[in-house]
Coordinates of C-alpha atoms in Angstrom, one line a residue:
X181 CA 0.0 0.0 0.0
X182 CA 2.9 2.3 0.8
X183 CA 4.6 1.6 -2.4
X184 CA 1.4 2.2 -4.3
X185 CA 0.9 5.6 -2.5
X186 CA 4.6 6.5 -3.2
X187 CA 4.2 5.6 -6.9
X188 CA 1.0 7.7 -7.1
X189 CA 2.7 10.6 -5.5
X190 CA 5.7 10.3 -7.9
X191 CA 3.3 10.2 -10.9
X192 CA 1.4 13.2 -9.7
X193 CA 4.6 15.2 -9.1
X194 CA 5.8 14.3 -12.6
X195 CA 2.5 15.4 -14.1
X196 CA 2.6 18.6 -12.1
X197 CA 6.0 19.4 -13.5
X198 CA 4.7 18.9 -17.1
X199 CA 1.6 21.0 -16.3
X200 CA 3.8 23.8 -14.9
X201 CA 5.6 24.0 -18.2
X202 CA 2.2 24.2 -19.9
X203 CA 1.2 27.0 -17.5
X204 CA 4.4 28.8 -18.5
X205 CA 3.4 28.6 -22.2
X206 CA -0.1 29.8 -21.3
X207 CA 1.5 32.7 -19.3
X208 CA 3.6 33.8 -22.3
X209 CA 1.0 33.4 -24.9
X210 CA -1.7 35.0 -22.7
X211 CA 0.3 38.1 -21.8
X212 CA 1.4 38.7 -25.4
X213 CA -2.1 38.1 -26.9
X214 CA -4.0 40.1 -24.4
X215 CA -1.5 43.0 -24.6
X216 CA -2.0 43.0 -28.4
X217 CA -5.7 43.1 -27.9
X218 CA -5.4 46.1 -25.6
X219 CA -3.2 47.9 -28.2
X220 CA -5.6 47.2 -31.0
X221 CA -8.7 48.3 -29.1
X222 CA -7.1 51.4 -27.6
X223 CA -4.9 52.7 -30.3
X224 CA -7.0 52.5 -33.4
X225 CA -9.4 55.3 -34.1
X226 CA -12.2 53.0 -35.3
X227 CA -12.5 51.5 -31.8
X228 CA -12.3 54.8 -29.8
X229 CA -15.4 55.4 -27.8
X230 CA -16.7 52.0 -28.8
X231 CA -18.4 50.1 -25.9
X232 CA -17.7 46.6 -27.2
X233 CA -14.0 47.5 -27.6
X234 CA -14.1 48.9 -24.1
X235 CA -15.5 45.7 -22.7
X236 CA -12.9 43.5 -24.6
X237 CA -10.1 45.8 -23.4
X238 CA -11.1 45.5 -19.8
X239 CA -11.5 41.7 -20.2
X240 CA -8.0 41.5 -21.6
X241 CA -6.6 43.4 -18.6
X242 CA -8.5 41.0 -16.2
X243 CA -7.3 38.0 -18.2
X244 CA -3.7 39.0 -17.8
X245 CA -4.1 39.3 -14.1
X246 CA -5.8 35.8 -14.0
X247 CA -3.0 34.0 -15.9
X248 CA -0.3 35.7 -13.8
X249 CA -2.0 34.5 -10.5
X250 CA -2.6 31.1 -12.1
X251 CA 1.0 30.6 -13.0
X252 CA 2.3 32.0 -9.6
X253 CA 0.0 29.7 -7.7
X254 CA 1.1 26.6 -9.5
X255 CA 4.7 27.6 -9.5
X256 CA 4.6 27.9 -5.7
X257 CA 2.9 24.5 -5.5
X258 CA 5.6 22.9 -7.7
X259 CA 8.7 24.3 -5.9
X260 CA 7.3 23.5 -2.5
X261 CA 6.2 19.9 -3.5
X262 CA 3.1 20.7 -1.5
X263 CA 0.3 23.1 -2.2
X264 CA 0.8 26.2 0.1
X265 CA -2.9 26.7 0.3
X266 CA -3.2 23.4 2.3
X267 CA -1.1 24.7 5.2
X268 CA -1.0 28.5 4.9
X269 CA -4.3 30.2 5.7
X270 CA -3.3 33.6 4.4
X271 CA -2.3 32.2 1.0
X272 CA -5.4 30.0 1.0
X273 CA -7.7 33.1 1.4
X274 CA -5.7 35.5 -0.9
X275 CA -5.6 32.9 -3.7
X276 CA -9.3 32.3 -3.4
X277 CA -10.1 36.0 -3.4
X278 CA -7.9 36.7 -6.4
X279 CA -9.2 33.7 -8.5
X280 CA -12.8 34.4 -7.7
X281 CA -12.6 38.1 -8.4
X282 CA -10.8 37.8 -11.7
X283 CA -12.7 34.8 -12.9
X284 CA -16.2 36.2 -12.2
X285 CA -15.2 39.6 -13.5
X286 CA -14.0 38.2 -16.7
X287 CA -17.0 35.9 -17.1
X288 CA -19.5 38.7 -16.6
X289 CA -17.6 41.2 -18.7
X290 CA -18.1 38.8 -21.6
X291 CA -21.8 38.7 -20.7
X292 CA -21.9 42.6 -20.7
X293 CA -20.2 42.7 -24.1
X294 CA -22.8 40.2 -25.5
X295 CA -25.7 42.1 -24.0
X296 CA -24.4 45.5 -25.2
X297 CA -24.0 44.1 -28.7
X298 CA -27.6 42.9 -28.7
X299 CA -29.0 46.3 -27.7
X300 CA -26.6 48.2 -30.0
X301 CA -27.7 46.2 -33.1
X302 CA -31.4 46.2 -32.3
X303 CA -33.7 47.6 -35.1
X304 CA -35.6 49.5 -32.4
X305 CA -34.2 53.0 -31.7
X306 CA -35.2 53.1 -28.1
X307 CA -33.3 49.8 -27.4
X308 CA -30.2 51.1 -29.2
X309 CA -30.3 54.2 -27.0
X310 CA -30.4 52.2 -23.7
X311 CA -26.6 51.5 -23.6
X312 CA -24.1 54.3 -23.4
X313 CA -20.4 54.5 -22.9
X314 CA -20.9 56.0 -19.4
X315 CA -23.2 53.0 -18.6
X316 CA -20.5 50.6 -19.8
X317 CA -18.0 52.2 -17.5
X318 CA -20.4 52.0 -14.5
X319 CA -21.2 48.3 -15.3
X320 CA -17.5 47.5 -15.4
X321 CA -16.7 49.3 -12.2
X322 CA -19.7 47.7 -10.4
X323 CA -18.8 44.3 -11.9
X324 CA -15.3 44.2 -10.3
X325 CA -16.5 45.8 -7.0
X326 CA -19.3 43.3 -6.5
X327 CA -17.2 40.3 -7.2
X328 CA -14.3 41.6 -5.1
X329 CA -16.6 42.1 -2.1
X330 CA -18.3 38.7 -2.7
X331 CA -14.9 37.0 -2.9
X332 CA -13.7 38.6 0.4
X333 CA -16.9 37.4 2.2
X334 CA -16.4 34.0 0.7
X335 CA -12.7 33.9 1.6
X336 CA -13.3 34.8 5.3
X337 CA -15.0 31.5 5.8
X338 CA -12.1 29.4 4.3
X339 CA -10.2 27.3 6.8
X340 CA -7.5 24.7 6.6
X341 CA -8.7 21.3 7.7
X342 CA -6.0 18.6 7.7
X343 CA -5.8 16.5 4.6
X344 CA -8.9 18.3 3.1
X345 CA -6.8 21.5 2.7
X346 CA -8.4 24.9 2.1
X347 CA -12.2 24.4 2.5
X348 CA -15.3 26.2 3.8
X349 CA -16.2 24.9 7.3
X350 CA -19.3 27.2 7.9
X351 CA -22.4 25.1 7.1
X352 CA -24.4 28.0 5.6
X353 CA -21.5 29.1 3.3
X354 CA -20.9 25.5 2.4
X355 CA -24.5 25.1 1.4
X356 CA -24.3 28.3 -0.6
X357 CA -21.2 27.2 -2.3
X358 CA -22.6 23.8 -3.4
X359 CA -26.2 24.9 -4.2
X360 CA -25.6 28.3 -5.9
X361 CA -22.0 29.4 -6.3
X362 CA -20.5 26.6 -8.3
X363 CA -23.8 25.2 -9.7
X364 CA -25.1 28.6 -10.9
X365 CA -22.9 31.6 -10.5
X366 CA -19.5 30.2 -11.5
X367 CA -20.5 28.7 -14.8
X368 CA -24.0 28.1 -16.0
X369 CA -25.4 31.6 -15.4
X370 CA -22.8 33.6 -17.3
X371 CA -22.6 31.0 -20.0
X372 CA -26.4 31.1 -20.6
X373 CA -26.5 34.9 -20.6
X374 CA -23.5 35.2 -23.0
X375 CA -24.8 32.6 -25.4
X376 CA -28.4 33.9 -25.4
X377 CA -27.5 37.6 -26.1
X378 CA -24.8 36.8 -28.6
X379 CA -27.2 34.7 -30.6
X380 CA -29.8 37.5 -30.5
X381 CA -27.1 40.0 -31.5
X382 CA -26.2 37.8 -34.5
X383 CA -29.8 37.7 -35.5
X384 CA -30.0 41.5 -35.3
X385 CA -26.9 41.9 -37.5
X386 CA -28.5 39.7 -40.2
X387 CA -31.4 42.1 -40.3
X388 CA -29.2 45.2 -40.2
X389 CA -29.0 45.3 -44.0
X390 CA -32.7 46.4 -44.1
X391 CA -31.9 49.5 -42.1
X392 CA -30.3 52.6 -43.5
X393 CA -27.0 52.4 -41.7
X394 CA -23.7 53.8 -43.0
X395 CA -21.6 51.0 -44.5
X396 CA -18.7 51.6 -42.1
X397 CA -21.0 51.2 -39.1
X398 CA -22.6 48.1 -40.6
X399 CA -19.2 46.5 -41.2
X400 CA -18.0 47.3 -37.7
X401 CA -21.3 45.8 -36.2
X402 CA -20.8 42.7 -38.3
X403 CA -17.2 42.4 -37.3
X404 CA -17.7 42.9 -33.6
X405 CA -20.8 40.7 -33.4
X406 CA -19.0 37.8 -35.1
X407 CA -16.0 38.2 -32.9
X408 CA -18.1 38.3 -29.7
X409 CA -20.1 35.3 -30.9
X410 CA -17.0 33.2 -31.6
X411 CA -15.5 34.4 -28.2
X412 CA -18.6 33.2 -26.4
X413 CA -18.5 29.8 -28.2
X414 CA -14.9 29.2 -26.9
X415 CA -16.0 30.6 -23.5
X416 CA -18.4 27.8 -23.3
X417 CA -15.9 25.2 -24.4
X418 CA -13.3 26.2 -21.9
X419 CA -15.4 27.2 -18.9
X420 CA -18.1 24.6 -18.9
X421 CA -16.0 21.5 -18.1
X422 CA -14.6 23.0 -14.9
X423 CA -18.2 23.9 -13.8
X424 CA -19.4 20.4 -14.5
X425 CA -16.4 18.9 -12.6
X426 CA -17.0 21.1 -9.5
X427 CA -20.7 20.2 -9.5
X428 CA -19.8 16.5 -9.7
X429 CA -17.4 16.7 -6.8
X430 CA -20.0 18.5 -4.7
X431 CA -22.7 15.9 -5.6
X432 CA -20.5 12.9 -5.1
X433 CA -18.1 13.6 -2.3
X434 CA -15.5 11.0 -1.2
X435 CA -16.0 10.6 2.6
X436 CA -12.6 8.9 3.3
X437 CA -10.3 9.2 0.4
X438 CA -7.1 7.2 0.2
X439 CA -3.8 9.0 -0.6
X440 CA -4.0 7.7 -4.2
X441 CA -7.6 9.1 -4.5
X442 CA -6.6 12.4 -3.0
X443 CA -3.6 12.6 -5.4
X444 CA -5.8 11.9 -8.4
X445 CA -8.4 14.4 -7.2
X446 CA -5.7 17.1 -6.9
X447 CA -4.4 16.2 -10.4
X448 CA -7.9 16.5 -11.9
X449 CA -8.3 19.8 -10.2
X450 CA -5.1 21.1 -11.8
X451 CA -6.0 19.7 -15.2
X452 CA -9.5 21.3 -15.2
X453 CA -8.0 24.6 -13.9
X454 CA -5.5 24.4 -16.7
X455 CA -8.2 23.9 -19.3
X456 CA -10.2 26.9 -17.9
X457 CA -7.0 28.9 -18.0
X458 CA -6.9 28.6 -21.7
X459 CA -10.1 30.7 -21.8
X460 CA -8.2 33.6 -20.4
X461 CA -5.4 33.2 -23.1
X462 CA -7.2 32.5 -26.3
X463 CA -9.2 35.7 -27.1
X464 CA -6.5 37.3 -29.3
X465 CA -5.8 34.1 -31.2
X466 CA -9.5 33.5 -31.8
X467 CA -10.0 37.0 -33.2
X468 CA -6.9 36.7 -35.5
X469 CA -8.0 33.3 -36.8
X470 CA -11.7 34.2 -37.3
X471 CA -11.8 37.8 -38.4
X472 CA -10.1 39.1 -41.6
X473 CA -10.9 42.7 -40.5
X474 CA -9.2 42.2 -37.2
X475 CA -6.1 40.8 -39.0
X476 CA -6.0 43.9 -41.2
X477 CA -6.3 46.2 -38.2
X478 CA -3.6 44.4 -36.3
X479 CA -1.3 44.4 -39.4
X480 CA -1.9 48.2 -39.8
X481 CA -1.1 48.8 -36.1
X482 CA 2.1 46.7 -35.9
X483 CA 3.5 47.2 -39.4
X484 CA 2.3 50.4 -40.8
X485 CA 2.4 52.4 -37.6
X486 CA 4.9 51.0 -35.1
X487 CA 7.4 49.1 -37.4
X488 CA 7.6 51.9 -40.0
X489 CA 7.8 54.6 -37.4
X490 CA 10.6 52.7 -35.6
X491 CA 12.5 52.3 -38.9
X492 CA 12.0 55.9 -39.7
X493 CA 13.5 57.0 -36.4
X494 CA 16.6 54.9 -37.0
X495 CA 17.3 56.5 -40.4
X496 CA 19.2 59.7 -40.9
X497 CA 16.8 61.3 -43.3
X498 CA 17.8 64.6 -44.9
X499 CA 14.4 65.5 -46.0
X500 CA 11.1 64.6 -44.4
X501 CA 8.8 62.1 -46.0
X502 CA 5.8 63.8 -47.5
X503 CA 3.9 60.7 -48.6
X504 CA 0.1 61.1 -48.4
X505 CA -1.7 58.6 -46.3
X506 CA -3.7 55.9 -48.0
X507 CA -7.5 55.5 -47.5
X508 CA -7.0 52.5 -45.1
X509 CA -4.5 54.5 -43.1
X510 CA -6.9 57.4 -42.7
X511 CA -9.6 54.9 -41.6
X512 CA -7.4 53.3 -38.9
X513 CA -5.5 56.4 -37.7

């Protein structure tokens, strides 16, 4: 039995080392991708004052924070050979507060983007006038404040209980966690909202041809609706499995787990967390792969603006360049 437990522990430790390397890849790709999203949505004129771009920019900032915390958490777990949250109460609570705040903020920011897209593309004028940029800023501020306060209240009830590690011991909060938090708030609710409103927005865009809308606005609506719809689809793919796993572990608890079962449970937890972590990394790469317009905008920003400007500053030019900007450059500047 001891040799079996030792073998299981060695296997889990080896798997954790491999997973840590994967987390490092996610960290690099996620930071680069989200930073490029922020650049595109904040530096191009076409997106200035755009509420959808504002939501996606804020989501990119939150996603960077999430993947940094995710990597730091698993790095500490690997170098200590034991998860610090199983014996350090302060880290147990801080980790929970950070993860919950960033995760729920990111999830509901995607929901707000989908809802805003639905109202903005509606054929009814009164519905299009409901959402404003000021309202988007208020929703974003309220979003992060609500989930931060919620996470603090949740984290206060976390305690370290022997082999069980960092868990909630209060019966009321434990019931809330199992019956509402993981089964509704942490996955199904934002998923349903995001899917529902993104599909309605897609339907609105298909009808937009019938309205007398400037072609530039129509193209931007179509681009952003398609990007948000595809983002929501991948949101479901990467967020739903972890929610199902958490609901399953709550419904079917193991009363007296062996060391091997505990090791497997921890490994599954890490794997599902890793899969969910991809959700916070993939937005930029989804947009590049699915949207020709986004690729053009990115190329313009990186090549025609930054790269050419950098080359120009490194040349000793005698006379200034008086080249007239092209139509596409005027559009993006």
